[in-house]
Short mmCIF file of C-alpha atoms in Angstrom, two decimals:
data_model
loop_
_atom_site.label_atom_id
_atom_site.label_comp_id
_atom_site.label_asym_id
_atom_site.label_seq_id
_atom_site.Cartn_x
_atom_site.Cartn_y
_atom_site.Cartn_z
CA MET A 1 105.65 269.24 163.61
CA HIS A 2 103.31 266.70 162.07
CA VAL A 3 104.63 263.15 162.03
CA CYS A 4 104.12 262.96 158.24
CA LEU A 5 106.92 265.50 157.77
CA LEU A 6 109.52 263.50 159.70
CA PRO A 7 110.62 261.03 156.94
CA PRO A 8 113.41 262.65 154.86
CA GLU A 9 111.89 261.22 151.65
CA ILE A 10 108.70 263.24 152.23
CA LEU A 11 110.64 266.42 152.84
CA LEU A 12 112.81 265.88 149.77
CA HIS A 13 109.70 265.49 147.65
CA ILE A 14 108.12 268.66 149.07
CA PHE A 15 111.31 270.68 148.65
CA SER A 16 111.70 269.41 145.08
CA ILE A 17 108.29 270.89 144.31
CA CYS A 18 109.46 274.19 145.84
CA ARG A 19 112.57 274.14 143.62
CA ASP A 20 110.51 273.68 140.46
CA CYS A 21 107.98 276.42 141.31
CA GLN A 22 109.16 279.73 139.85
CA LEU A 23 106.41 281.72 141.55
CA ILE A 24 108.01 281.53 145.00
CA ARG A 25 111.68 282.40 144.27
CA PRO A 26 112.81 278.79 144.84
CA HIS A 27 116.43 279.45 145.90
CA VAL A 28 115.39 282.00 148.50
CA THR A 29 112.62 279.71 149.76
CA LEU A 30 114.90 276.67 150.08
CA ALA A 31 117.57 278.71 151.86
CA SER A 32 114.94 279.93 154.32
CA LEU A 33 113.68 276.39 154.90
CA ALA A 34 117.24 275.22 155.62
CA ARG A 35 117.46 277.83 158.39
CA THR A 36 114.02 277.01 159.83
CA CYS A 37 114.89 273.90 161.89
CA ARG A 38 117.35 271.03 162.09
CA ILE A 39 114.92 268.55 160.50
CA PHE A 40 114.54 270.77 157.43
CA LYS A 41 118.20 271.74 157.11
CA GLU A 42 119.78 268.75 155.38
CA PRO A 43 116.91 267.93 152.93
CA ALA A 44 116.54 271.61 152.00
CA LEU A 45 120.29 272.00 151.40
CA ASP A 46 120.37 268.81 149.33
CA ILE A 47 117.69 270.17 146.98
CA LEU A 48 119.14 273.70 146.97
CA TRP A 49 122.58 272.46 145.91
CA GLU A 50 121.53 269.55 143.72
CA ASN A 51 121.64 271.56 140.47
CA ILE A 52 124.30 274.29 140.21
CA ASP A 53 125.59 276.58 137.43
CA GLY A 54 129.22 277.69 137.60
CA PHE A 55 131.73 277.98 140.44
CA GLU A 56 130.54 281.28 141.89
CA PRO A 57 128.00 279.72 144.31
CA LEU A 58 130.73 277.60 145.93
CA ILE A 59 133.21 280.48 146.23
CA SER A 60 130.49 282.74 147.63
CA CYS A 61 130.12 280.42 150.64
CA LEU A 62 133.58 281.34 151.94
CA PRO A 63 133.92 283.67 154.95
CA GLY A 64 133.89 287.39 154.27
CA GLY A 65 137.15 288.85 152.97
CA VAL A 66 138.44 285.63 151.38
CA ALA A 67 136.68 286.07 148.03
CA VAL A 68 136.10 289.51 146.54
CA ILE A 69 134.86 290.98 143.25
CA ILE A 70 137.32 293.27 141.47
CA ASN A 71 137.11 295.49 138.40
CA THR A 72 139.46 294.59 135.55
CA ASP A 73 139.91 295.45 131.90
CA MET A 74 137.82 292.35 131.19
CA GLY A 75 135.01 293.52 133.49
CA ARG A 76 134.01 292.45 136.99
CA MET A 77 135.70 289.24 138.16
CA LEU A 78 135.64 287.06 141.26
CA THR A 79 139.05 286.49 142.86
CA LEU A 80 140.65 285.17 146.05
CA LYS A 81 142.84 287.25 148.36
CA ARG A 82 144.77 284.19 149.51
CA PRO A 83 144.81 280.36 149.26
CA LEU A 84 142.12 278.52 151.15
CA LEU A 85 142.72 277.04 154.58
CA ASN A 86 141.59 273.56 155.65
CA GLY A 87 138.58 274.92 157.52
CA GLU A 88 137.50 276.88 154.48
CA TRP A 89 137.78 273.81 152.27
CA ARG A 90 135.51 272.01 154.73
CA ILE A 91 132.92 274.76 154.20
CA VAL A 92 133.21 274.33 150.41
CA TYR A 93 132.87 270.54 150.64
CA GLN A 94 129.85 270.85 152.91
CA TYR A 95 127.96 272.12 149.86
CA ALA A 96 130.01 270.64 146.99
CA GLN A 97 129.22 267.08 148.08
CA ARG A 98 125.51 267.75 147.49
CA ILE A 99 125.92 268.75 143.81
CA ARG A 100 124.58 266.15 141.39
CA PHE A 101 124.10 268.24 138.23
CA PHE A 102 126.77 270.82 137.35
CA ARG A 103 126.71 273.18 134.35
CA VAL A 104 129.51 275.48 133.24
CA TYR A 105 129.10 278.16 130.57
CA SER A 106 131.72 280.47 129.12
CA ARG A 107 130.29 283.37 131.14
CA ASP A 108 130.88 281.37 134.35
CA LEU A 109 134.55 280.85 133.53
CA ASN A 110 135.00 284.45 132.41
CA PHE A 111 133.71 285.68 135.79
CA VAL A 112 136.43 283.94 137.85
CA ASP A 113 140.11 284.82 137.60
CA ASP A 114 143.22 282.63 137.53
CA ARG A 115 143.46 282.55 141.35
CA VAL A 116 140.08 280.90 141.66
CA ILE A 117 140.91 278.42 138.90
CA GLN A 118 144.24 277.50 140.50
CA ALA A 119 142.63 277.10 143.91
CA LEU A 120 139.91 274.80 142.57
CA MET A 121 142.50 272.69 140.75
CA SER A 122 144.46 272.40 144.03
CA ALA A 123 141.53 271.07 146.05
CA PRO A 124 142.69 268.47 148.60
CA SER A 125 140.20 265.89 147.29
CA PRO A 126 137.79 265.62 144.32
CA LEU A 127 135.83 268.87 144.24
CA LEU A 128 132.45 267.33 143.33
CA PRO A 129 132.62 263.78 144.76
CA ASN A 130 128.97 262.86 144.09
CA LEU A 131 128.54 264.47 140.68
CA ARG A 132 126.29 262.57 138.27
CA ILE A 133 125.73 264.95 135.34
CA LEU A 134 128.30 267.40 133.93
CA ASN A 135 127.55 269.88 131.13
CA TRP A 136 130.56 271.94 129.99
CA TYR A 137 129.83 274.64 127.40
CA ASP A 138 133.24 276.19 126.66
CA ASP A 139 136.19 275.24 124.51
CA GLY A 140 138.90 277.31 126.21
CA GLU A 141 141.78 274.84 126.41
CA CYS A 142 143.28 276.72 129.35
CA PHE A 143 140.33 275.45 131.41
CA PHE A 144 140.69 271.81 130.38
CA PRO A 145 142.91 270.96 133.42
CA LEU A 146 140.10 272.19 135.68
CA LEU A 147 137.57 270.18 133.69
CA ARG A 148 139.67 267.05 134.17
CA THR A 149 139.53 267.45 137.96
CA LEU A 150 135.73 267.28 137.80
CA LEU A 151 135.66 264.00 135.89
CA GLY A 152 135.22 260.96 138.11
CA SER A 153 133.77 257.47 138.33
CA THR A 154 130.41 258.68 139.73
CA ILE A 155 129.51 260.57 136.52
CA THR A 156 126.85 258.97 134.32
CA SER A 157 126.17 261.81 131.84
CA VAL A 158 128.53 264.27 130.13
CA ALA A 159 127.84 267.01 127.58
CA LEU A 160 130.82 268.82 126.05
CA ARG A 161 129.72 271.61 123.73
CA PHE A 162 132.62 273.45 122.19
CA ASN A 163 131.85 276.95 120.88
CA SER A 164 134.28 276.36 118.05
CA GLN A 165 134.43 273.13 116.08
CA SER A 166 138.10 273.74 115.24
CA PRO A 167 139.96 270.48 115.83
CA SER A 168 142.86 270.40 118.28
CA PHE A 169 145.03 267.80 119.97
CA ALA A 170 143.91 269.08 123.39
CA LYS A 171 140.26 268.27 122.64
CA SER A 172 141.20 264.84 121.33
CA ALA A 173 143.27 264.12 124.44
CA LEU A 174 140.40 265.28 126.65
CA LEU A 175 137.98 262.82 125.06
CA THR A 176 140.31 259.86 125.42
CA PHE A 177 140.88 260.91 129.06
CA LEU A 178 137.12 261.05 129.57
CA GLY A 179 136.67 257.39 128.73
CA THR A 180 139.29 256.41 131.29
CA ARG A 181 138.03 258.57 134.16
CA CYS A 182 134.28 258.01 133.64
CA PRO A 183 133.79 254.34 132.78
CA SER A 184 130.14 254.36 133.95
CA ILE A 185 128.90 256.99 131.49
CA ARG A 186 125.43 256.25 130.16
CA ALA A 187 124.96 259.45 128.12
CA LEU A 188 127.60 261.38 126.16
CA ASP A 189 127.00 264.49 124.05
CA CYS A 190 130.12 265.71 122.27
CA ILE A 191 130.06 266.78 118.62
CA TYR A 192 133.76 266.38 117.95
CA GLY A 193 135.57 263.83 115.82
CA GLY A 194 139.28 264.47 116.36
CA ASP A 195 142.11 266.56 114.90
CA SER A 196 143.51 263.79 112.70
CA GLU A 197 142.64 260.32 111.47
CA GLU A 198 144.82 258.82 114.17
CA SER A 199 143.15 260.91 116.89
CA SER A 200 139.71 259.93 115.62
CA ASP A 201 140.65 256.26 115.79
CA ALA A 202 141.88 256.75 119.37
CA ILE A 203 138.70 258.59 120.42
CA PHE A 204 136.34 255.94 119.04
CA GLU A 205 138.49 253.14 120.39
CA THR A 206 138.02 254.79 123.80
CA LEU A 207 134.26 255.02 123.24
CA ARG A 208 134.23 251.31 122.45
CA GLY A 209 135.16 250.72 126.10
CA LEU A 210 132.10 252.53 127.50
CA GLN A 211 130.06 249.37 127.93
CA GLN A 212 127.22 251.13 129.82
CA LEU A 213 126.75 253.88 127.24
CA ARG A 214 123.06 254.19 126.25
CA ARG A 215 122.85 257.61 124.54
CA LEU A 216 125.49 259.14 122.28
CA ASN A 217 125.66 262.34 120.23
CA THR A 218 128.88 262.65 118.23
CA VAL A 219 130.54 263.24 114.86
CA ILE A 220 131.29 260.34 112.53
CA PRO A 221 134.48 261.03 110.53
CA ASN A 222 134.63 257.62 108.83
CA THR A 223 133.06 254.17 108.72
CA GLN A 224 135.67 252.86 111.17
CA ALA A 225 134.03 255.02 113.84
CA LEU A 226 130.67 253.32 113.20
CA LEU A 227 132.36 249.94 113.43
CA CYS A 228 133.58 250.85 116.94
CA LEU A 229 130.16 252.12 118.03
CA ALA A 230 128.45 248.99 116.74
CA THR A 231 130.17 246.99 119.50
CA LEU A 232 128.50 248.97 122.33
CA PRO A 233 126.08 246.48 123.90
CA SER A 234 123.84 248.99 125.74
CA LEU A 235 123.48 251.73 123.11
CA LYS A 236 119.80 252.66 122.61
CA TYR A 237 119.99 256.19 121.14
CA LEU A 238 122.57 257.31 118.56
CA GLN A 239 122.77 260.83 117.12
CA PHE A 240 125.62 261.71 114.82
CA SER A 241 126.76 264.31 112.31
CA LEU A 242 128.47 263.59 109.00
CA THR A 243 129.81 267.11 108.51
CA THR A 244 133.43 265.87 108.60
CA TYR A 245 132.79 262.48 107.03
CA ASN A 246 135.44 261.36 104.53
CA ILE A 247 133.46 260.41 101.44
CA LYS A 248 136.62 259.23 99.65
CA GLU A 249 137.42 256.46 102.12
CA THR A 250 137.32 252.80 101.13
CA GLN A 251 134.32 250.90 102.51
CA LEU A 252 135.08 248.51 105.34
CA ASN A 253 134.66 244.79 105.60
CA PRO A 254 133.05 243.60 107.87
CA ILE A 255 130.00 245.85 107.64
CA PRO A 256 129.16 247.79 110.86
CA THR A 257 126.03 246.11 112.23
CA PHE A 258 124.20 247.54 115.23
CA SER A 259 122.62 245.20 117.73
CA SER A 260 119.02 244.76 118.84
CA GLN A 261 119.41 247.36 121.62
CA LEU A 262 119.62 250.43 119.35
CA ASP A 263 116.15 251.97 119.07
CA GLN A 264 116.54 255.57 117.81
CA VAL A 265 118.93 257.14 115.28
CA ARG A 266 119.29 260.83 114.42
CA ILE A 267 121.59 261.77 111.53
CA THR A 268 122.73 265.20 110.32
CA THR A 269 124.36 265.24 106.90
CA PRO A 270 125.66 268.09 104.69
CA SER A 271 124.11 266.51 101.59
CA PRO A 272 122.07 263.48 100.51
CA SER A 273 125.09 262.06 98.68
CA VAL A 274 127.21 261.99 101.86
CA PHE A 275 124.37 260.25 103.69
CA SER A 276 124.07 257.62 100.94
CA HIS A 277 127.79 256.94 100.88
CA CYS A 278 128.07 256.57 104.65
CA LEU A 279 125.10 254.28 105.18
CA ARG A 280 125.48 252.19 102.03
CA ASN A 281 127.32 249.54 104.02
CA VAL A 282 125.89 249.99 107.52
CA ARG A 283 123.07 247.96 109.07
CA PHE A 284 120.69 248.91 111.90
CA LEU A 285 118.87 245.70 112.75
CA SER A 286 116.20 246.89 115.17
CA CYS A 287 116.02 250.68 114.96
CA ARG A 288 112.40 251.86 115.19
CA SER A 289 112.84 255.63 114.78
CA VAL A 290 115.03 257.58 112.33
CA LYS A 291 115.39 261.30 111.67
CA VAL A 292 117.61 262.57 108.88
CA PHE A 293 118.48 266.27 108.74
CA VAL A 294 120.13 267.58 105.58
CA ASP A 295 121.86 270.66 106.94
CA TYR A 296 122.94 273.33 104.47
CA SER A 297 124.00 275.84 107.13
CA ASP A 298 127.69 275.34 106.34
CA LEU A 299 127.39 276.23 102.65
CA GLY A 300 130.39 278.12 101.35
CA PRO A 301 130.28 281.86 100.55
CA ASP A 302 130.45 281.11 96.81
CA ILE A 303 127.02 279.43 96.85
CA ASP A 304 124.32 281.51 95.19
CA THR A 305 121.30 281.09 97.48
CA GLU A 306 119.02 282.67 94.88
CA THR A 307 119.57 279.73 92.52
CA MET A 308 119.91 277.11 95.26
CA ALA A 309 117.47 274.20 95.12
CA PRO A 310 116.12 272.25 98.10
CA TYR A 311 117.92 269.18 96.78
CA ASP A 312 119.43 267.64 93.67
CA PRO A 313 116.73 265.29 92.32
CA LEU A 314 119.45 262.94 91.06
CA ASP A 315 120.63 262.34 94.66
CA ILE A 316 117.27 261.28 96.10
CA PRO A 317 116.86 257.81 94.48
CA ASP A 318 120.26 256.69 95.78
CA LEU A 319 119.44 258.14 99.20
CA ILE A 320 116.17 256.20 99.43
CA VAL A 321 117.76 252.95 98.25
CA SER A 322 120.65 253.29 100.72
CA PHE A 323 118.21 254.00 103.49
CA SER A 324 116.02 250.99 102.69
CA LYS A 325 119.06 248.69 102.79
CA CYS A 326 120.48 250.25 105.95
CA PHE A 327 117.39 249.92 108.16
CA SER A 328 115.27 246.85 108.80
CA PRO A 329 111.49 246.39 108.29
CA VAL A 330 110.84 246.97 112.02
CA LEU A 331 111.15 250.73 111.42
CA GLU A 332 108.14 252.70 112.71
CA LYS A 333 109.09 256.37 112.40
CA LEU A 334 110.90 257.97 109.45
CA GLU A 335 111.56 261.67 108.95
CA PHE A 336 113.62 263.36 106.23
CA GLN A 337 114.07 267.06 106.86
CA PHE A 338 115.97 269.50 104.67
CA ASP A 339 117.05 271.98 107.29
CA TYR A 340 116.28 275.42 105.88
CA GLU A 341 115.25 278.45 107.87
CA PHE A 342 111.52 279.16 107.52
CA PRO A 343 111.92 282.41 105.52
CA THR A 344 114.09 280.63 102.92
CA LEU A 345 112.58 281.17 99.48
CA PHE A 346 113.43 279.35 96.30
CA ALA A 347 113.24 280.79 92.84
CA GLU A 348 109.96 280.29 90.96
CA ASP A 349 111.66 278.39 88.14
CA ILE A 350 112.90 275.84 90.70
CA LEU A 351 109.58 275.44 92.51
CA ALA A 352 107.77 275.02 89.18
CA ASN A 353 110.36 272.63 87.68
CA PRO A 354 108.77 269.15 87.31
CA SER A 355 112.18 267.46 87.39
CA PHE A 356 112.17 267.86 91.18
CA ALA A 357 109.05 265.70 91.47
CA LEU A 358 109.72 262.21 92.81
CA GLY A 359 108.06 259.33 90.99
CA PHE A 360 106.61 256.25 92.62
CA ASP A 361 109.71 254.25 91.67
CA VAL A 362 111.80 256.54 93.90
CA VAL A 363 109.56 256.03 96.93
CA ALA A 364 108.93 252.31 96.29
CA PRO A 365 111.95 251.03 98.32
CA LEU A 366 110.27 252.43 101.44
CA LEU A 367 107.26 250.10 101.00
CA SER A 368 109.17 247.35 102.85
CA PHE A 369 108.71 249.30 106.09
CA SER A 370 105.26 247.87 106.73
CA ARG A 371 105.22 248.95 110.39
CA LEU A 372 105.50 252.65 109.71
CA THR A 373 103.36 254.82 111.96
CA ASN A 374 105.02 258.17 111.22
CA LEU A 375 106.33 259.24 107.80
CA GLN A 376 107.61 262.73 107.06
CA LEU A 377 108.92 263.53 103.57
CA ASP A 378 107.74 267.10 103.68
CA TRP A 379 110.48 268.92 101.73
CA MET A 380 110.32 266.59 98.75
CA CYS A 381 108.16 267.33 95.73
CA THR A 382 105.61 264.50 95.52
CA SER A 383 103.65 265.88 92.55
CA ALA A 384 104.40 262.83 90.36
CA ILE A 385 102.70 260.41 92.80
CA ASP A 386 99.20 259.61 91.49
CA ASP A 387 96.10 258.02 93.05
CA SER A 388 97.01 254.44 92.19
CA SER A 389 100.53 254.88 93.56
CA LEU A 390 99.23 256.42 96.76
CA LYS A 391 96.81 253.50 97.13
CA ILE A 392 99.72 251.03 96.98
CA MET A 393 101.62 253.10 99.54
CA ALA A 394 98.63 253.22 101.88
CA GLN A 395 98.14 249.46 101.58
CA SER A 396 101.83 248.97 102.44
CA TRP A 397 101.62 251.16 105.55
CA PRO A 398 98.34 250.18 107.23
CA GLN A 399 99.50 251.32 110.69
CA LEU A 400 100.28 254.87 109.56
CA GLU A 401 99.22 257.54 112.07
CA TYR A 402 101.12 260.65 110.94
CA LEU A 403 101.87 261.57 107.32
CA GLN A 404 103.63 264.71 106.04
CA PHE A 405 104.14 264.30 102.31
CA GLY A 406 105.43 267.21 100.22
CA CYS A 407 103.82 270.27 101.85
CA GLU A 408 106.79 272.28 103.04
CA ALA A 409 108.53 273.89 100.05
CA ARG A 410 105.54 275.49 98.22
CA TRP A 411 106.03 273.41 95.08
CA MET A 412 104.09 274.83 92.12
CA THR A 413 104.00 271.65 90.04
CA PRO A 414 100.34 270.54 90.27
CA PRO A 415 99.89 267.32 92.28
CA SER A 416 98.81 264.16 90.49
CA VAL A 417 96.94 262.91 93.55
CA THR A 418 93.24 263.83 93.57
CA PHE A 419 90.54 263.59 96.21
CA ILE A 420 90.30 259.88 95.35
CA GLY A 421 93.90 259.44 96.55
CA LEU A 422 92.95 261.02 99.86
CA VAL A 423 90.05 258.56 100.13
CA HIS A 424 92.44 255.64 99.50
CA LEU A 425 94.64 256.94 102.31
CA ILE A 426 91.74 257.15 104.77
CA HIS A 427 90.42 253.75 103.69
CA HIS A 428 93.66 251.78 104.08
CA CYS A 429 95.20 253.69 107.02
CA PRO A 430 92.43 253.83 109.66
CA ARG A 431 94.80 254.95 112.43
CA LEU A 432 95.69 258.26 110.76
CA CYS A 433 95.38 261.27 113.04
CA ARG A 434 97.39 263.85 111.04
CA ILE A 435 97.78 264.39 107.27
CA GLY A 436 99.85 266.93 105.37
CA MET A 437 99.68 266.34 101.60
CA PRO A 438 98.98 268.42 98.47
CA PHE A 439 96.23 267.03 96.28
CA SER A 440 93.92 268.26 93.55
CA ALA A 441 90.70 268.92 95.46
CA CYS A 442 87.64 268.49 93.26
CA PRO A 443 84.15 266.96 93.45
CA VAL A 444 83.95 263.15 93.29
CA ASP A 445 81.10 260.63 93.22
CA ILE A 446 80.49 259.88 96.91
CA ASN A 447 78.18 256.98 96.01
CA SER A 448 80.90 255.05 94.21
CA GLU A 449 83.96 253.22 95.45
CA PRO A 450 86.30 253.90 97.08
CA PHE A 451 84.36 256.73 98.77
CA SER A 452 81.18 254.72 99.41
CA ASN A 453 82.92 251.86 101.27
CA THR A 454 85.38 253.97 103.28
CA THR A 455 84.79 254.24 107.02
CA PRO A 456 84.97 257.91 108.12
CA ASN A 457 88.02 258.81 110.20
CA GLU A 458 87.06 260.55 113.44
CA LYS A 459 90.61 261.01 114.70
CA ILE A 460 91.69 263.73 112.26
CA THR A 461 90.77 267.28 113.29
CA GLU A 462 93.08 269.21 110.97
CA ILE A 463 94.86 268.61 107.66
CA ASP A 464 97.59 270.47 105.79
CA VAL A 465 96.97 270.80 102.04
CA GLY A 466 99.97 272.99 101.29
CA ASN A 467 99.74 274.45 97.79
CA SER A 468 96.76 272.37 96.59
CA PRO A 469 94.59 273.46 93.65
CA ILE A 470 90.86 273.38 94.33
CA VAL A 471 87.59 273.41 92.38
CA ASP A 472 84.16 274.00 93.96
CA PRO A 473 85.15 274.67 97.61
CA ILE A 474 81.66 274.06 99.06
CA THR A 475 81.46 270.58 97.55
CA VAL A 476 85.02 269.83 98.67
CA ALA A 477 84.18 270.95 102.21
CA CYS A 478 81.12 268.65 102.25
CA GLN A 479 83.20 265.71 101.03
CA LEU A 480 85.85 266.39 103.66
CA HIS A 481 83.20 266.55 106.39
CA ILE A 482 81.74 263.21 105.35
CA LEU A 483 85.18 261.59 105.16
CA LEU A 484 86.59 263.34 108.26
CA PRO A 485 83.61 264.27 110.48
CA LYS A 486 85.80 265.74 113.24
CA LEU A 487 87.73 268.00 110.85
CA ILE A 488 87.58 271.64 111.99
CA GLY A 489 90.34 273.31 109.98
CA VAL A 490 92.57 273.23 106.92
CA ASP A 491 96.14 274.56 106.78
CA PHE A 492 97.24 275.97 103.43
CA PHE A 493 99.77 278.43 102.03
CA ASP A 494 98.71 282.04 102.39
CA TRP A 495 100.20 283.63 99.29
CA ASP A 496 99.16 287.07 100.54
CA ASP A 497 101.92 286.79 103.11
CA THR A 498 104.70 289.09 101.83
CA ARG A 499 107.38 286.59 102.84
CA PHE A 500 106.34 284.30 100.00
CA LEU A 501 107.01 284.55 96.31
CA VAL A 502 104.30 285.93 94.05
CA PRO A 503 102.88 282.83 92.31
CA PRO A 504 100.96 282.58 89.05
CA PRO A 505 97.30 283.69 89.35
CA SER A 506 96.06 280.09 89.04
CA VAL A 507 98.03 279.13 92.14
CA ARG A 508 97.36 282.32 94.07
CA SER A 509 93.56 281.98 93.78
CA GLY A 510 93.64 278.69 95.69
CA GLY A 511 94.20 280.48 99.00
CA ALA A 512 90.84 282.24 98.87
CA GLU A 513 89.06 279.00 97.93
CA TRP A 514 90.65 277.09 100.81
CA THR A 515 89.63 279.90 103.15
CA ARG A 516 86.03 279.22 102.16
CA VAL A 517 86.52 275.51 102.84
CA ASP A 518 88.00 276.30 106.24
CA ASP A 519 85.11 278.61 107.13
CA PHE A 520 82.47 276.09 106.03
CA LEU A 521 84.11 273.26 107.97
CA GLN A 522 84.02 275.36 111.12
CA VAL A 523 80.33 276.05 110.59
CA LEU A 524 79.62 272.33 110.19
CA ALA A 525 81.69 271.47 113.28
CA THR A 526 79.92 274.13 115.34
CA SER A 527 76.54 272.84 114.22
CA VAL A 528 77.44 269.31 115.34
CA LYS A 529 78.58 270.55 118.77
CA MET A 530 75.43 272.59 119.28
CA LYS A 531 73.24 269.59 118.48
CA GLU A 532 75.23 267.46 120.92
CA ILE A 533 74.83 270.06 123.67
CA MET A 534 71.10 270.32 123.03
CA GLY A 535 70.81 266.54 123.22
CA GLY A 536 69.07 266.34 119.89
CA PRO A 537 69.89 264.12 116.93
CA LYS A 538 73.02 264.86 114.99
CA PRO A 539 72.48 266.86 111.80
CA GLN A 540 72.29 264.89 108.62
CA GLU A 541 75.49 264.59 106.69
CA PRO A 542 75.72 267.34 104.06
CA VAL A 543 75.07 266.23 100.53
CA SER A 544 77.38 267.50 97.83
CA PRO A 545 75.59 269.83 95.43
CA ALA A 546 74.69 268.26 92.11
#
């Protein structure tokens, strides 16, 4: 054997590559390597057993006749003929001590019978003594005692995903137990807030003690929970749901204020009004990235989806104001997403209703976030924003790199922004590499400001115009090529797609015109590439027809 293969670190690296390569049947390959020679055995077994799903692999290591598969009314199940002897436990521990990442799904628990569960709970010492990551995807309370035996001080990451969100005292007790048994947790994913106000307080008081916690995904039932989380000194990533948030509670004093460590926040809310109420008196001092998901998936059966609107326009101003007060000017990434399924269609009278359009005064509180590099307000109707307003916004966000602004919901209210607004955006935000924004595309004077003094952006290769009206597609394509010389394509709504509503003829005709723009841009881009390959001079910039 070559001397380079003798260090265990080298072998572990090689065997890790084998584990991640699906072309060579990794488990079979690693098992074969473990049987090849003594030098390979331990490193190969370490990698083979590092990441395990369910208890079946451990039970399958027992000598023949101890564990058998039987047929029951519930299907095929793994069982034990008798309790395990000391020698058989040593066999189990030989492999169990190597497990670092352990996942358990409902199907894994349904495959083993009560004898196996009782045996595992009666193990003479901790079953997985070196476990680091535990993911448990089942809410059967009869298995909670087994889950508790797996929790230990070596664990740094836990994910508890309950199939049912129904609150129970057993789940609440499990979470408070978790904080005691796993004080070194750095990542916790458990979307559960307690079965009562008292249980919620106990759960979040327990979380307060996890001083090494860096990532947390949970449910926030009240502002008191945020006050507890704000004391965590190491928290860098916070994701929480407001689905059970008590909007009638009295606001707390002092205000929950998160420290300089917290960098990313992800929030799921059932409505903009709940979001506004919760964050009205919360402060994130140094958060640089925020995503807000308005999730309507839990709408009651009495909601008429045919008359449902993407949002109540009266809720949005308060949402924006609350947001601007909650987060500090260091914010760099902001995304509001109204979480509908893609095929969701809204009635024509809603999509054409100008009252859903947000004016500049609604968006203005966001201008304080001067460090923004990524802004996504794609579900909101931005038709009331005009060129001068967009210019002010672009001047306020000079570092902007990614902008999605009102393209998602197929709004039929014509945009107030024209091609001049797009020029303002390119002029004042030179770092832009992606734009999604409806605008009225029409010929402009390219020899006058702001077009004439705007430096072309060579980073943008594709833009999304949504449901933009257009006049004179060839001239528009030429203007786009001058402004964005690397542009090779335009995304737009294809109203011929049967999944979409049938729009008025004036709107429907825009698809064909944007197709012509797209085709012409590709011709221009191909011409530039051919000239570059031939080594000749670049073609002259196209001149808009008179």
